[in-house]
PDB file of C-alpha atoms and ligand atoms in Angstrom:
ATOM      1  CA  UNK P   1      -0.469   0.127   0.079  1.00 40.00           C
ATOM      2  CA  UNK P   2       1.384   3.561  -0.982  1.00 47.00           C
ATOM      3  CA  UNK P   3       2.496   5.369   1.954  1.00 41.00           C
ATOM      4  CA  UNK P   4      -0.440   7.894   3.595  1.00 44.00           C
ATOM      5  CA  UNK P   5       0.642  11.559   3.155  1.00 44.00           C
ATOM      6  CA  UNK P   6      -0.750  14.141   5.835  1.00 43.00           C
ATOM      7  CA  UNK P   7      -1.774  11.364   8.449  1.00 44.00           C
ATOM      8  CA  UNK P   8      -2.144  14.265  10.915  1.00 41.00           C
ATOM      9  CA  UNK P   9      -2.702  12.620  13.446  1.00 39.00           C
ATOM     10  CA  UNK P  10       0.449  10.526  13.503  1.00 41.00           C
ATOM     11  CA  UNK P  11       2.374  13.813  12.788  1.00 38.00           C
ATOM     12  CA  UNK P  12       0.985  15.688  15.284  1.00 38.00           C
ATOM     13  CA  UNK P  13      -0.018  14.068  18.061  1.00 41.00           C
ATOM     14  CA  UNK P  14       2.345  10.934  18.583  1.00 39.00           C
ATOM     15  CA  UNK P  15       1.985   7.933  16.410  1.00 40.00           C
ATOM     16  CA  UNK P  16      -0.440   5.550  17.575  1.00 44.00           C
ATOM     17  CA  UNK P  17      -1.349   6.892  21.173  1.00 47.00           C
ATOM     18  CA  UNK P  18      -4.897   5.460  21.855  1.00 43.00           C
ATOM     19  CA  UNK P  19      -6.271   4.958  25.775  1.00 51.00           C
ATOM     20  CA  UNK P  20      -9.684   3.693  26.241  1.00 51.00           C
ATOM     21  CA  UNK P  21     -10.833   6.914  26.882  1.00 55.00           C
ATOM     22  CA  UNK P  22      -9.850   7.776  23.176  1.00 55.00           C
ATOM     23  CA  UNK P  23     -11.075   5.000  20.906  1.00 61.00           C
ATOM     24  CA  UNK P  24     -12.160   7.099  17.998  1.00 66.00           C
ATOM     25  CA  UNK P  25     -16.137   6.699  17.103  1.00 89.00           C
ATOM     26  CA  UNK P  26     -15.745   7.311  13.528  1.00 97.00           C
ATOM     27  CA  UNK P  27     -13.274   6.955  11.021  1.00 98.00           C
ATOM     28  CA  UNK P  28     -13.653   9.080   7.684  1.00 98.00           C
ATOM     29  CA  UNK P  29     -10.752   8.975   4.986  1.00 98.00           C
ATOM     30  CA  UNK P  30     -10.625  11.178   2.263  1.00 98.00           C
ATOM     31  CA  UNK P  31      -9.133  10.312  -1.469  1.00 98.00           C
ATOM     32  CA  UNK P  32      -8.013  13.608  -3.298  1.00 98.00           C
ATOM     33  CA  UNK P  33      -5.638  15.093  -5.706  1.00 97.00           C
ATOM     34  CA  UNK P  34      -5.324  17.954  -3.139  1.00 97.00           C
ATOM     35  CA  UNK P  35      -4.471  16.780   0.431  1.00 98.00           C
ATOM     36  CA  UNK P  36      -2.654  20.111   1.487  1.00 98.00           C
ATOM     37  CA  UNK P  37      -6.139  22.209   1.108  1.00 97.00           C
ATOM     38  CA  UNK P  38      -7.135  19.818   4.046  1.00 97.00           C
ATOM     39  CA  UNK P  39      -4.303  20.764   6.359  1.00 96.00           C
ATOM     40  CA  UNK P  40      -6.197  24.272   7.557  1.00 95.00           C
ATOM     41  CA  UNK P  41      -9.560  23.607   7.777  1.00 95.00           C
ATOM     42  CA  UNK P  42      -9.862  20.568   9.353  1.00 94.00           C
ATOM     43  CA  UNK P  43      -7.196  21.583  11.996  1.00 93.00           C
ATOM     44  CA  UNK P  44      -8.905  24.149  13.624  1.00 93.00           C
ATOM     45  CA  UNK P  45     -11.620  24.517  16.666  1.00 95.00           C
ATOM     46  CA  UNK P  46     -14.008  21.535  17.259  1.00 95.00           C
ATOM     47  CA  UNK P  47     -12.944  19.463  14.680  1.00 94.00           C
ATOM     48  CA  UNK P  48      -9.376  19.451  15.475  1.00 95.00           C
ATOM     49  CA  UNK P  49     -10.158  18.954  19.279  1.00 96.00           C
ATOM     50  CA  UNK P  50     -12.580  16.057  18.130  1.00 95.00           C
ATOM     51  CA  UNK P  51      -9.558  14.459  16.345  1.00 96.00           C
ATOM     52  CA  UNK P  52      -7.038  15.416  19.282  1.00 96.00           C
ATOM     53  CA  UNK P  53      -9.635  13.576  21.546  1.00 96.00           C
ATOM     54  CA  UNK P  54      -9.839  10.274  19.544  1.00 96.00           C
ATOM     55  CA  UNK P  55     -13.390  11.006  18.527  1.00 97.00           C
ATOM     56  CA  UNK P  56     -12.643  11.288  14.879  1.00 97.00           C
ATOM     57  CA  UNK P  57     -10.029   9.689  12.728  1.00 97.00           C
ATOM     58  CA  UNK P  58      -9.162  11.180   9.707  1.00 98.00           C
ATOM     59  CA  UNK P  59      -7.035  10.334   7.287  1.00 98.00           C
ATOM     60  CA  UNK P  60      -6.237  12.102   3.596  1.00 98.00           C
ATOM     61  CA  UNK P  61      -4.989  10.051   0.665  1.00 98.00           C
ATOM     62  CA  UNK P  62      -3.383  11.267  -2.169  1.00 98.00           C
ATOM     63  CA  UNK P  63      -4.904   9.389  -5.326  1.00 98.00           C
ATOM     64  CA  UNK P  64      -1.670   9.776  -7.292  1.00 98.00           C
ATOM     65  CA  UNK P  65       0.087   7.158  -5.295  1.00 98.00           C
ATOM     66  CA  UNK P  66      -2.466   4.674  -6.519  1.00 98.00           C
ATOM     67  CA  UNK P  67      -0.990   5.263 -10.171  1.00 98.00           C
ATOM     68  CA  UNK P  68       1.591   2.989 -11.771  1.00 98.00           C
ATOM     69  CA  UNK P  69       2.544   5.354 -14.714  1.00 98.00           C
ATOM     70  CA  UNK P  70       6.009   7.357 -14.777  1.00 98.00           C
ATOM     71  CA  UNK P  71       3.580  10.087 -15.043  1.00 98.00           C
ATOM     72  CA  UNK P  72       0.917   9.441 -12.400  1.00 98.00           C
ATOM     73  CA  UNK P  73      -1.725   9.788 -15.098  1.00 98.00           C
ATOM     74  CA  UNK P  74      -5.248   9.927 -13.112  1.00 98.00           C
ATOM     75  CA  UNK P  75      -7.166  11.514 -16.032  1.00 97.00           C
ATOM     76  CA  UNK P  76      -8.184  10.861 -19.438  1.00 97.00           C
ATOM     77  CA  UNK P  77      -9.981  12.402 -22.723  1.00 97.00           C
ATOM     78  CA  UNK P  78     -13.816  11.446 -22.576  1.00 97.00           C
ATOM     79  CA  UNK P  79     -14.744   8.512 -25.371  1.00 98.00           C
ATOM     80  CA  UNK P  80     -17.131  10.246 -27.591  1.00 98.00           C
ATOM     81  CA  UNK P  81     -15.482  13.465 -27.509  1.00 97.00           C
ATOM     82  CA  UNK P  82     -16.373  16.612 -25.776  1.00 95.00           C
ATOM     83  CA  UNK P  83     -14.405  19.001 -23.941  1.00 95.00           C
ATOM     84  CA  UNK P  84     -12.388  18.684 -20.854  1.00 94.00           C
ATOM     85  CA  UNK P  85     -10.833  15.455 -18.877  1.00 97.00           C
ATOM     86  CA  UNK P  86     -12.409  12.635 -16.671  1.00 97.00           C
ATOM     87  CA  UNK P  87     -10.964  11.256 -13.817  1.00 97.00           C
ATOM     88  CA  UNK P  88     -10.097   7.250 -15.165  1.00 98.00           C
ATOM     89  CA  UNK P  89     -11.485   4.361 -13.053  1.00 98.00           C
ATOM     90  CA  UNK P  90      -7.811   2.516 -12.327  1.00 98.00           C
ATOM     91  CA  UNK P  91      -6.401   4.648  -9.614  1.00 98.00           C
ATOM     92  CA  UNK P  92      -9.721   5.529  -8.231  1.00 98.00           C
ATOM     93  CA  UNK P  93     -10.751   1.491  -8.218  1.00 98.00           C
ATOM     94  CA  UNK P  94      -7.114   0.332  -6.935  1.00 98.00           C
ATOM     95  CA  UNK P  95      -7.223   3.317  -4.245  1.00 98.00           C
ATOM     96  CA  UNK P  96     -10.764   2.240  -2.809  1.00 98.00           C
ATOM     97  CA  UNK P  97      -9.843  -1.530  -2.879  1.00 98.00           C
ATOM     98  CA  UNK P  98      -6.954  -0.474  -0.897  1.00 98.00           C
ATOM     99  CA  UNK P  99      -8.329   1.983   1.970  1.00 98.00           C
ATOM    100  CA  UNK P 100     -12.330   1.091   1.950  1.00 98.00           C
ATOM    101  CA  UNK P 101     -13.263  -2.024   4.547  1.00 97.00           C
ATOM    102  CA  UNK P 102     -16.423  -4.305   4.231  1.00 97.00           C
ATOM    103  CA  UNK P 103     -18.403  -1.614   6.392  1.00 97.00           C
ATOM    104  CA  UNK P 104     -17.192   1.536   4.516  1.00 98.00           C
ATOM    105  CA  UNK P 105     -19.435   3.517   2.883  1.00 98.00           C
ATOM    106  CA  UNK P 106     -17.959   5.263  -0.091  1.00 98.00           C
ATOM    107  CA  UNK P 107     -19.084   8.618  -1.259  1.00 98.00           C
ATOM    108  CA  UNK P 108     -18.381  10.904  -4.194  1.00 98.00           C
ATOM    109  CA  UNK P 109     -18.022  14.919  -4.175  1.00 98.00           C
ATOM    110  CA  UNK P 110     -19.824  16.159  -7.128  1.00 97.00           C
ATOM    111  CA  UNK P 111     -22.197  18.650  -8.640  1.00 96.00           C
ATOM    112  CA  UNK P 112     -24.624  15.640  -9.947  1.00 95.00           C
ATOM    113  CA  UNK P 113     -24.479  14.222  -6.324  1.00 97.00           C
ATOM    114  CA  UNK P 114     -28.087  14.484  -4.347  1.00 97.00           C
ATOM    115  CA  UNK P 115     -28.125  17.576  -2.558  1.00 98.00           C
ATOM    116  CA  UNK P 116     -26.561  17.385   0.827  1.00 98.00           C
ATOM    117  CA  UNK P 117     -28.765  18.102   3.974  1.00 97.00           C
ATOM    118  CA  UNK P 118     -28.853  17.965   7.526  1.00 97.00           C
ATOM    119  CA  UNK P 119     -30.934  14.366   7.320  1.00 97.00           C
ATOM    120  CA  UNK P 120     -27.875  13.182   5.268  1.00 98.00           C
ATOM    121  CA  UNK P 121     -25.507  14.547   7.973  1.00 98.00           C
ATOM    122  CA  UNK P 122     -26.847  12.515  10.541  1.00 97.00           C
ATOM    123  CA  UNK P 123     -27.385   9.427   8.369  1.00 98.00           C
ATOM    124  CA  UNK P 124     -23.787   9.527   7.682  1.00 98.00           C
ATOM    125  CA  UNK P 125     -22.972   9.872  11.410  1.00 96.00           C
ATOM    126  CA  UNK P 126     -24.392   6.353  12.268  1.00 95.00           C
ATOM    127  CA  UNK P 127     -21.744   5.198   9.694  1.00 96.00           C
ATOM    128  CA  UNK P 128     -18.226   3.632  11.235  1.00 95.00           C
ATOM    129  CA  UNK P 129     -16.269   4.384   8.609  1.00 98.00           C
ATOM    130  CA  UNK P 130     -16.828   6.787   5.371  1.00 98.00           C
ATOM    131  CA  UNK P 131     -14.430   6.865   2.450  1.00 98.00           C
ATOM    132  CA  UNK P 132     -15.091  10.236   0.473  1.00 98.00           C
ATOM    133  CA  UNK P 133     -13.896  10.444  -2.804  1.00 98.00           C
ATOM    134  CA  UNK P 134     -13.299  14.034  -4.392  1.00 97.00           C
ATOM    135  CA  UNK P 135     -14.259  14.909  -8.144  1.00 88.00           C
ATOM    136  CA  UNK P 136     -12.205  17.047 -10.546  1.00 88.00           C
ATOM    137  CA  UNK P 137     -12.206  18.369 -14.231  1.00 81.00           C
ATOM    138  CA  UNK P 138     -15.402  17.198 -15.863  1.00 89.00           C
ATOM    139  CA  UNK P 139     -16.107  14.587 -13.657  1.00 94.00           C
ATOM    140  CA  UNK P 140     -15.706  10.765 -13.054  1.00 97.00           C
ATOM    141  CA  UNK P 141     -15.998   7.804 -15.386  1.00 98.00           C
ATOM    142  CA  UNK P 142     -19.231   6.497 -14.965  1.00 98.00           C
ATOM    143  CA  UNK P 143     -17.807   2.559 -14.097  1.00 98.00           C
ATOM    144  CA  UNK P 144     -16.774   5.060 -10.574  1.00 98.00           C
ATOM    145  CA  UNK P 145     -19.881   5.805 -10.396  1.00 98.00           C
ATOM    146  CA  UNK P 146     -21.796   2.409 -10.789  1.00 98.00           C
ATOM    147  CA  UNK P 147     -19.582   0.163  -9.685  1.00 98.00           C
ATOM    148  CA  UNK P 148     -17.565   1.728  -6.234  1.00 98.00           C
ATOM    149  CA  UNK P 149     -20.180   4.544  -4.838  1.00 98.00           C
ATOM    150  CA  UNK P 150     -22.582   3.606  -2.368  1.00 98.00           C
ATOM    151  CA  UNK P 151     -23.681   7.438  -2.866  1.00 97.00           C
ATOM    152  CA  UNK P 152     -22.741  10.416  -4.195  1.00 98.00           C
ATOM    153  CA  UNK P 153     -23.397  14.122  -2.910  1.00 98.00           C
ATOM    154  CA  UNK P 154     -23.386  17.660  -3.991  1.00 98.00           C
ATOM    155  CA  UNK P 155     -23.535  20.503  -1.377  1.00 98.00           C
ATOM    156  CA  UNK P 156     -25.165  23.052  -3.797  1.00 98.00           C
ATOM    157  CA  UNK P 157     -25.897  23.966  -7.210  1.00 97.00           C
ATOM    158  CA  UNK P 158     -22.714  25.571  -8.328  1.00 96.00           C
ATOM    159  CA  UNK P 159     -19.430  24.489  -9.639  1.00 95.00           C
ATOM    160  CA  UNK P 160     -16.021  24.403  -7.896  1.00 96.00           C
ATOM    161  CA  UNK P 161     -12.437  23.550  -9.232  1.00 95.00           C
ATOM    162  CA  UNK P 162     -12.529  20.118  -7.278  1.00 97.00           C
ATOM    163  CA  UNK P 163     -14.251  18.264  -4.482  1.00 98.00           C
ATOM    164  CA  UNK P 164     -11.794  19.236  -1.584  1.00 98.00           C
ATOM    165  CA  UNK P 165     -14.140  21.973  -0.113  1.00 98.00           C
ATOM    166  CA  UNK P 166     -17.558  19.829  -0.437  1.00 98.00           C
ATOM    167  CA  UNK P 167     -15.563  16.853   1.408  1.00 98.00           C
ATOM    168  CA  UNK P 168     -14.658  19.262   4.239  1.00 98.00           C
ATOM    169  CA  UNK P 169     -18.078  20.750   4.462  1.00 98.00           C
ATOM    170  CA  UNK P 170     -19.255  17.300   4.694  1.00 98.00           C
ATOM    171  CA  UNK P 171     -16.846  16.110   7.201  1.00 98.00           C
ATOM    172  CA  UNK P 172     -17.270  19.232   9.676  1.00 98.00           C
ATOM    173  CA  UNK P 173     -21.332  18.821   9.477  1.00 98.00           C
ATOM    174  CA  UNK P 174     -20.802  15.043  10.501  1.00 97.00           C
ATOM    175  CA  UNK P 175     -18.589  15.734  13.311  1.00 97.00           C
ATOM    176  CA  UNK P 176     -20.338  18.192  15.102  1.00 96.00           C
ATOM    177  CA  UNK P 177     -22.999  15.354  15.483  1.00 96.00           C
ATOM    178  CA  UNK P 178     -20.638  12.687  16.956  1.00 96.00           C
ATOM    179  CA  UNK P 179     -21.435  12.194  20.814  1.00 94.00           C
ATOM    180  CA  UNK P 180     -19.055  14.046  22.778  1.00 94.00           C
ATOM    181  CA  UNK P 181     -17.448  16.308  19.847  1.00 95.00           C
ATOM    182  CA  UNK P 182     -19.479  19.376  20.667  1.00 95.00           C
ATOM    183  CA  UNK P 183     -19.243  21.133  24.538  1.00 90.00           C
ATOM    184  CA  UNK P 184     -22.453  21.880  26.372  1.00 86.00           C
ATOM    185  CA  UNK P 185     -22.183  25.575  25.028  1.00 85.00           C
ATOM    186  CA  UNK P 186     -21.965  24.434  21.267  1.00 85.00           C
ATOM    187  CA  UNK P 187     -24.398  21.771  21.452  1.00 80.00           C
ATOM    188  CA  UNK P 188     -27.102  24.079  23.794  1.00 51.00           C
ATOM    189  CA  UNK P 189     -28.981  25.755  20.456  1.00 54.00           C
ATOM    190  CA  UNK P 190     -31.394  23.702  18.784  1.00 47.00           C
ATOM    191  CA  UNK P 191     -30.576  22.718  15.041  1.00 59.00           C
ATOM    192  CA  UNK P 192     -32.229  24.955  12.557  1.00 61.00           C
ATOM    193  CA  UNK P 193     -32.497  22.499   9.653  1.00 64.00           C
ATOM    194  CA  UNK P 194     -33.109  19.521  12.397  1.00 58.00           C
ATOM    195  CA  UNK P 195     -35.937  17.322  11.322  1.00 46.00           C
ATOM    196  CA  UNK P 196     -39.546  18.918  11.466  1.00 47.00           C
ATOM    197  CA  UNK P 197     -37.928  22.397  12.190  1.00 61.00           C
ATOM    198  CA  UNK P 198     -39.324  25.307  12.147  1.00 65.00           C
ATOM    199  CA  UNK P 199     -37.095  26.858   9.366  1.00 92.00           C
ATOM    200  CA  UNK P 200     -34.934  29.906   9.821  1.00 97.00           C
ATOM    201  CA  UNK P 201     -33.472  31.193  13.355  1.00 97.00           C
ATOM    202  CA  UNK P 202     -34.990  33.994  14.898  1.00 98.00           C
ATOM    203  CA  UNK P 203     -32.762  37.457  15.191  1.00 98.00           C
ATOM    204  CA  UNK P 204     -30.498  37.464  18.494  1.00 98.00           C
ATOM    205  CA  UNK P 205     -28.888  40.466  19.742  1.00 98.00           C
ATOM    206  CA  UNK P 206     -26.598  40.572  23.150  1.00 98.00           C
ATOM    207  CA  UNK P 207     -25.142  43.487  25.047  1.00 98.00           C
ATOM    208  CA  UNK P 208     -24.867  46.299  24.316  1.00 98.00           C
ATOM    209  CA  UNK P 209     -28.543  46.934  24.638  1.00 98.00           C
ATOM    210  CA  UNK P 210     -28.221  50.232  22.469  1.00 98.00           C
ATOM    211  CA  UNK P 211     -25.327  50.164  20.097  1.00 98.00           C
ATOM    212  CA  UNK P 212     -24.877  52.884  17.478  1.00 98.00           C
ATOM    213  CA  UNK P 213     -27.925  54.433  18.128  1.00 98.00           C
ATOM    214  CA  UNK P 214     -29.218  50.807  17.130  1.00 98.00           C
ATOM    215  CA  UNK P 215     -31.599  49.270  20.088  1.00 98.00           C
ATOM    216  CA  UNK P 216     -32.285  45.803  20.860  1.00 98.00           C
ATOM    217  CA  UNK P 217     -35.977  45.208  20.591  1.00 98.00           C
ATOM    218  CA  UNK P 218     -37.922  46.083  23.631  1.00 98.00           C
ATOM    219  CA  UNK P 219     -39.524  42.711  24.407  1.00 98.00           C
ATOM    220  CA  UNK P 220     -36.521  40.874  24.852  1.00 98.00           C
ATOM    221  CA  UNK P 221     -35.463  42.885  27.620  1.00 98.00           C
ATOM    222  CA  UNK P 222     -39.076  42.897  28.839  1.00 98.00           C
ATOM    223  CA  UNK P 223     -38.532  39.754  31.014  1.00 98.00           C
ATOM    224  CA  UNK P 224     -41.663  38.317  29.525  1.00 98.00           C
ATOM    225  CA  UNK P 225     -41.032  34.889  28.514  1.00 98.00           C
ATOM    226  CA  UNK P 226     -44.362  34.153  26.688  1.00 98.00           C
ATOM    227  CA  UNK P 227     -44.194  37.370  24.920  1.00 98.00           C
ATOM    228  CA  UNK P 228     -40.282  36.651  23.819  1.00 98.00           C
ATOM    229  CA  UNK P 229     -41.286  33.575  22.648  1.00 98.00           C
ATOM    230  CA  UNK P 230     -44.091  34.609  20.778  1.00 98.00           C
ATOM    231  CA  UNK P 231     -42.432  37.162  19.194  1.00 98.00           C
ATOM    232  CA  UNK P 232     -39.415  34.927  18.614  1.00 98.00           C
ATOM    233  CA  UNK P 233     -41.235  32.199  16.511  1.00 97.00           C
ATOM    234  CA  UNK P 234     -43.709  35.274  14.703  1.00 98.00           C
ATOM    235  CA  UNK P 235     -39.756  36.409  13.466  1.00 98.00           C
ATOM    236  CA  UNK P 236     -38.659  33.303  12.340  1.00 97.00           C
ATOM    237  CA  UNK P 237     -41.686  32.377  10.531  1.00 98.00           C
ATOM    238  CA  UNK P 238     -41.475  35.784   8.540  1.00 98.00           C
ATOM    239  CA  UNK P 239     -37.665  35.259   7.781  1.00 98.00           C
ATOM    240  CA  UNK P 240     -38.220  32.203   6.409  1.00 98.00           C
ATOM    241  CA  UNK P 241     -41.389  32.862   4.421  1.00 98.00           C
ATOM    242  CA  UNK P 242     -39.025  35.902   2.936  1.00 98.00           C
ATOM    243  CA  UNK P 243     -35.582  33.958   2.266  1.00 98.00           C
ATOM    244  CA  UNK P 244     -36.762  30.250   2.366  1.00 98.00           C
ATOM    245  CA  UNK P 245     -40.216  29.777   1.721  1.00 97.00           C
ATOM    246  CA  UNK P 246     -39.491  25.980   0.790  1.00 96.00           C
ATOM    247  CA  UNK P 247     -38.776  25.058   4.101  1.00 95.00           C
ATOM    248  CA  UNK P 248     -42.569  26.227   4.859  1.00 94.00           C
TER     249      UNK P 248
HETATM  250  C1  JF5 O 301     -16.527  19.136  -8.830  1.00 64.44           C
HETATM  251  C2  JF5 O 301     -16.565  17.581 -11.079  1.00 64.44           C
HETATM  252  C3  JF5 O 301     -16.667  17.094  -9.007  1.00 64.44           C
HETATM  253  O1  JF5 O 301     -17.802  20.925  -7.810  1.00 64.44           O
HETATM  254  C4  JF5 O 301     -18.224  20.100  -6.968  1.00 64.44           C
HETATM  255  C5  JF5 O 301     -19.491  20.282  -6.154  1.00 64.44           C
HETATM  256  C6  JF5 O 301     -20.442  21.593  -6.320  1.00 64.44           C
HETATM  257  N1  JF5 O 301     -20.974  21.133  -5.397  1.00 64.44           N
HETATM  258  N2  JF5 O 301     -20.989  19.876  -4.659  1.00 64.44           N
HETATM  259  C7  JF5 O 301     -19.883  19.349  -5.411  1.00 64.44           C
HETATM  260  O2  JF5 O 301     -17.694  19.196  -6.232  1.00 64.44           O
HETATM  261  C8  JF5 O 301     -16.379  19.292  -7.610  1.00 64.44           C
HETATM  262  C9  JF5 O 301     -16.241  19.729  -9.590  1.00 64.44           C
HETATM  263  C10 JF5 O 301     -16.534  18.617 -11.326  1.00 64.44           C
HETATM  264  C11 JF5 O 301     -16.425  16.632 -10.288  1.00 64.44           C
END
């Protein structure tokens, strides 16, 4: 098996350290042409803490390590013509066969996937093991989709240069749901997009009560909790109707 680059856990936290209290609850692997893109975002804040505590075992694999030719070719031109290049099957098949276990859920990231959502994040959070394969160029040879992928996800209707950012979005959304990853302060708030949720959040304010002439709505200072709850529900609904009528 080719060497694993960017194995953050070993590099930064001392190889192989584990104790009974730090057994990872989830393993996420990524197959990408751009491992360096993953170094910053997943090494900050809550995700950093999840990795350090062993709740999340994240490994990034370089797709080019699974080629055999001198030029480390990962792409080729589409049969039948057309613009751009496709990710060719051999390196991705070999990589997935080397990395994935029987229970691993293999996910492609591309604009052609089904729309990622909080519900899908919860679904993935229940898996032991994910392998996220990030797309590039015009996309994947269809046999990768048919034979290798359990799922194909999109984070929205726009085109990016590659699937690294979408993969990080999925990892962040899934990791924060793992038991123990969020602290009390972070998890106290109800999810805006939880199942059957109310839609968008109501407007919120903190001190000072007046800032540059802008006053916090009187009702929030009133101490009348029934009135406050009513105001918040109205505001949330109005905002949802205005910005996201599809949620109502
Ligand atoms: C990609 C072919 C993958 O652009 C994306 C993307 C947008 N929403 N969700 C994913 O992924 C990169 C581009 C072209 C395959």
